[in-house]
Amino acid sequence: IIAVFIFTFGALTYRYLVRSRTFDDIIKPALKAGFRLPLNYFYGLFSNPEKISIDIGFLNYQKIVQLRNDALGKGLIDDSEQVEAPATLTHNNKKMDIKIRLKGDRTDHLLGEKWSFRIKVEGEDSFMGMTRFSIHAPARREYIFEWLFHQFLKKEGLPSLDYDFIEVALNGK
């Protein structure tokens, strides 16, 4: 019975995958990509992402920390208690004034060392062409999978977000 099952499975696999365009269009490229995976890992170690630095004054940072702690205690981020703190964003040695606040409704954006923020650029400046944007840890958006989703949307001509990975230093950390 096992031999018949294996033979039938092999025959169906050959008929529907190997002889079809599915094998050439999907399976072969996936196998080739799989062999490149270790090499891509090492390329990633030497990547050089965009870097920004955000500096928030001590008292304003303490207000944000207090709001975070209150939100963690309640289990949600209350919009009525949100405070936009003035700060400075530095990118490519260019400083710009910003307003920064905690982002999100749920406290998953506040866990760990990497919190999520919503940022508004003040005045006539813009950061990468944006005057409003959000930053959050890659884990909050399923790492690279959300980025891939938006790339597929762009490729199909559908509305999508400008989405990129950057390195952020908050008050030097």
Coordinates of C-alpha atoms in Angstrom, one line a residue:
I1 CA 0.0 0.0 0.0
I2 CA 2.8 2.4 0.9
A3 CA 4.6 1.7 -2.5
V4 CA 1.4 2.4 -4.4
F5 CA 0.9 5.6 -2.5
I6 CA 4.5 6.8 -3.1
F7 CA 4.2 5.8 -6.8
T8 CA 0.9 7.7 -7.2
F9 CA 2.2 10.7 -5.4
G10 CA 5.3 10.8 -7.6
A11 CA 3.3 10.4 -10.8
L12 CA 0.9 13.2 -9.8
T13 CA 3.8 15.5 -8.8
Y14 CA 5.5 14.9 -12.1
R15 CA 2.3 15.4 -14.1
Y16 CA 1.1 18.6 -12.4
L17 CA 4.4 20.2 -11.3
V18 CA 7.3 19.1 -13.3
R19 CA 5.6 19.0 -16.7
S20 CA 3.7 22.2 -16.0
R21 CA 4.8 25.8 -16.0
T22 CA 4.4 25.8 -12.2
F23 CA 7.7 24.0 -11.8
D24 CA 9.7 26.3 -14.1
D25 CA 7.9 29.5 -12.9
I26 CA 7.6 28.9 -9.1
I27 CA 9.5 25.8 -7.8
K28 CA 12.8 26.2 -9.6
P29 CA 13.3 29.9 -8.6
A30 CA 12.3 29.1 -5.0
L31 CA 14.9 26.3 -4.8
K32 CA 17.6 28.6 -6.3
A33 CA 16.7 31.3 -3.8
G34 CA 16.9 28.7 -1.0
F35 CA 20.5 27.9 -1.9
R36 CA 21.3 31.6 -1.8
L37 CA 19.8 32.1 1.7
P38 CA 23.1 31.7 3.7
L39 CA 24.8 34.1 1.2
N40 CA 22.0 36.6 1.6
Y41 CA 22.4 36.5 5.3
F42 CA 26.0 37.5 5.1
Y43 CA 25.2 40.3 2.7
G44 CA 22.6 41.6 5.2
L45 CA 25.3 41.8 7.9
F46 CA 27.2 44.3 5.8
S47 CA 24.2 46.3 4.7
N48 CA 24.3 50.0 5.4
P49 CA 20.7 51.3 6.1
E50 CA 19.7 54.9 6.4
K51 CA 20.4 56.3 9.9
I52 CA 18.5 58.9 11.9
S53 CA 19.0 60.3 15.3
I54 CA 16.2 61.7 17.5
D55 CA 17.0 63.8 20.5
I56 CA 14.2 64.6 23.0
G57 CA 14.8 66.9 26.0
F58 CA 14.9 65.2 29.4
L59 CA 11.5 66.5 30.7
N60 CA 9.7 65.8 27.5
Y61 CA 11.2 62.3 27.4
Q62 CA 10.1 61.7 31.0
K63 CA 6.5 62.7 30.0
I64 CA 6.6 60.1 27.2
V65 CA 8.0 57.5 29.6
Q66 CA 5.2 58.2 32.1
L67 CA 2.5 57.9 29.3
R68 CA 4.1 54.6 28.3
N69 CA 4.0 53.3 31.8
D70 CA 0.4 54.4 32.3
A71 CA -0.6 52.8 29.0
L72 CA 1.1 49.5 30.0
G73 CA -0.8 49.6 33.3
K74 CA -4.2 50.2 31.5
G75 CA -3.5 47.8 28.6
L76 CA -4.1 50.4 25.9
I77 CA -2.8 53.8 24.7
D78 CA -5.4 56.5 25.5
D79 CA -5.5 59.1 22.6
S80 CA -6.9 61.8 25.0
E81 CA -3.7 61.6 27.1
Q82 CA -1.2 61.7 24.2
V83 CA 1.4 64.4 24.3
E84 CA 3.4 65.6 21.3
A85 CA 6.9 66.4 22.5
P86 CA 9.2 68.7 20.7
A87 CA 12.4 67.0 19.5
T88 CA 15.2 67.2 16.9
L89 CA 15.7 64.7 14.1
T90 CA 19.1 64.5 12.5
H91 CA 19.5 62.8 9.1
N92 CA 22.6 63.2 6.9
N93 CA 23.9 66.0 9.2
K94 CA 20.7 68.0 8.6
K95 CA 18.8 68.8 11.7
M96 CA 15.0 69.4 11.7
D97 CA 12.5 70.2 14.4
I98 CA 9.8 67.6 14.9
K99 CA 6.9 66.7 17.2
I100 CA 7.0 63.2 18.4
R101 CA 4.4 61.0 20.3
L102 CA 3.7 57.4 21.1
K103 CA 2.0 55.5 18.3
G104 CA -0.7 52.9 18.2
D105 CA -3.7 51.9 20.2
R106 CA -2.4 48.7 21.8
T107 CA 0.5 48.3 24.1
D108 CA 2.4 45.9 21.8
H109 CA 3.9 49.1 20.3
L110 CA 5.4 49.9 23.7
L111 CA 7.0 46.6 24.6
G112 CA 10.8 46.2 24.9
E113 CA 13.4 48.8 24.1
K114 CA 12.0 49.7 20.6
W115 CA 8.8 51.8 21.0
S116 CA 6.7 53.0 18.1
F117 CA 6.4 56.7 17.4
R118 CA 4.4 59.0 15.2
I119 CA 6.5 62.0 14.0
K120 CA 5.5 65.3 12.4
V121 CA 8.2 67.5 10.8
E122 CA 7.8 71.1 11.7
G123 CA 8.2 74.0 9.3
E124 CA 9.1 73.6 5.6
D125 CA 11.4 70.6 6.2
S126 CA 10.7 67.1 5.2
F127 CA 12.3 63.7 5.9
M128 CA 12.6 61.6 2.8
G129 CA 9.8 63.6 1.2
M130 CA 7.5 63.1 4.2
T131 CA 6.2 65.6 6.7
R132 CA 4.4 62.9 8.8
F133 CA 5.5 59.4 9.3
S134 CA 5.7 56.5 11.8
I135 CA 8.6 54.5 13.1
H136 CA 8.3 51.1 14.8
A137 CA 10.3 48.0 15.5
P138 CA 10.2 45.5 12.6
A139 CA 8.5 42.9 14.9
R140 CA 5.4 45.2 15.1
R141 CA 4.8 44.7 11.3
E142 CA 5.9 41.1 10.9
Y143 CA 9.5 41.9 9.9
I144 CA 10.0 41.8 6.2
F145 CA 6.6 40.3 5.3
E146 CA 4.7 43.7 5.5
W147 CA 7.4 45.3 3.3
L148 CA 7.0 42.5 0.8
F149 CA 3.2 43.0 0.8
H150 CA 3.6 46.7 0.0
Q151 CA 6.1 45.9 -2.7
F152 CA 3.5 43.5 -4.3
L153 CA 0.9 46.3 -4.1
K154 CA 3.2 48.7 -5.8
K155 CA 4.0 46.2 -8.5
E156 CA 0.3 45.7 -9.2
G157 CA -0.3 49.5 -9.3
L158 CA -2.4 49.4 -6.1
P159 CA -2.2 52.0 -3.3
S160 CA 0.7 51.2 -0.9
L161 CA 2.8 52.8 1.8
D162 CA 6.4 54.0 1.4
Y163 CA 8.1 51.5 3.6
D164 CA 11.7 51.1 4.5
F165 CA 14.1 49.9 7.2
I166 CA 16.2 52.5 8.9
E167 CA 18.5 52.6 11.9
V168 CA 17.2 54.9 14.7
A169 CA 19.1 56.3 17.6
L170 CA 16.9 57.8 20.4
N171 CA 18.8 60.1 22.7
G172 CA 22.0 58.4 21.6
K173 CA 20.8 54.9 22.2

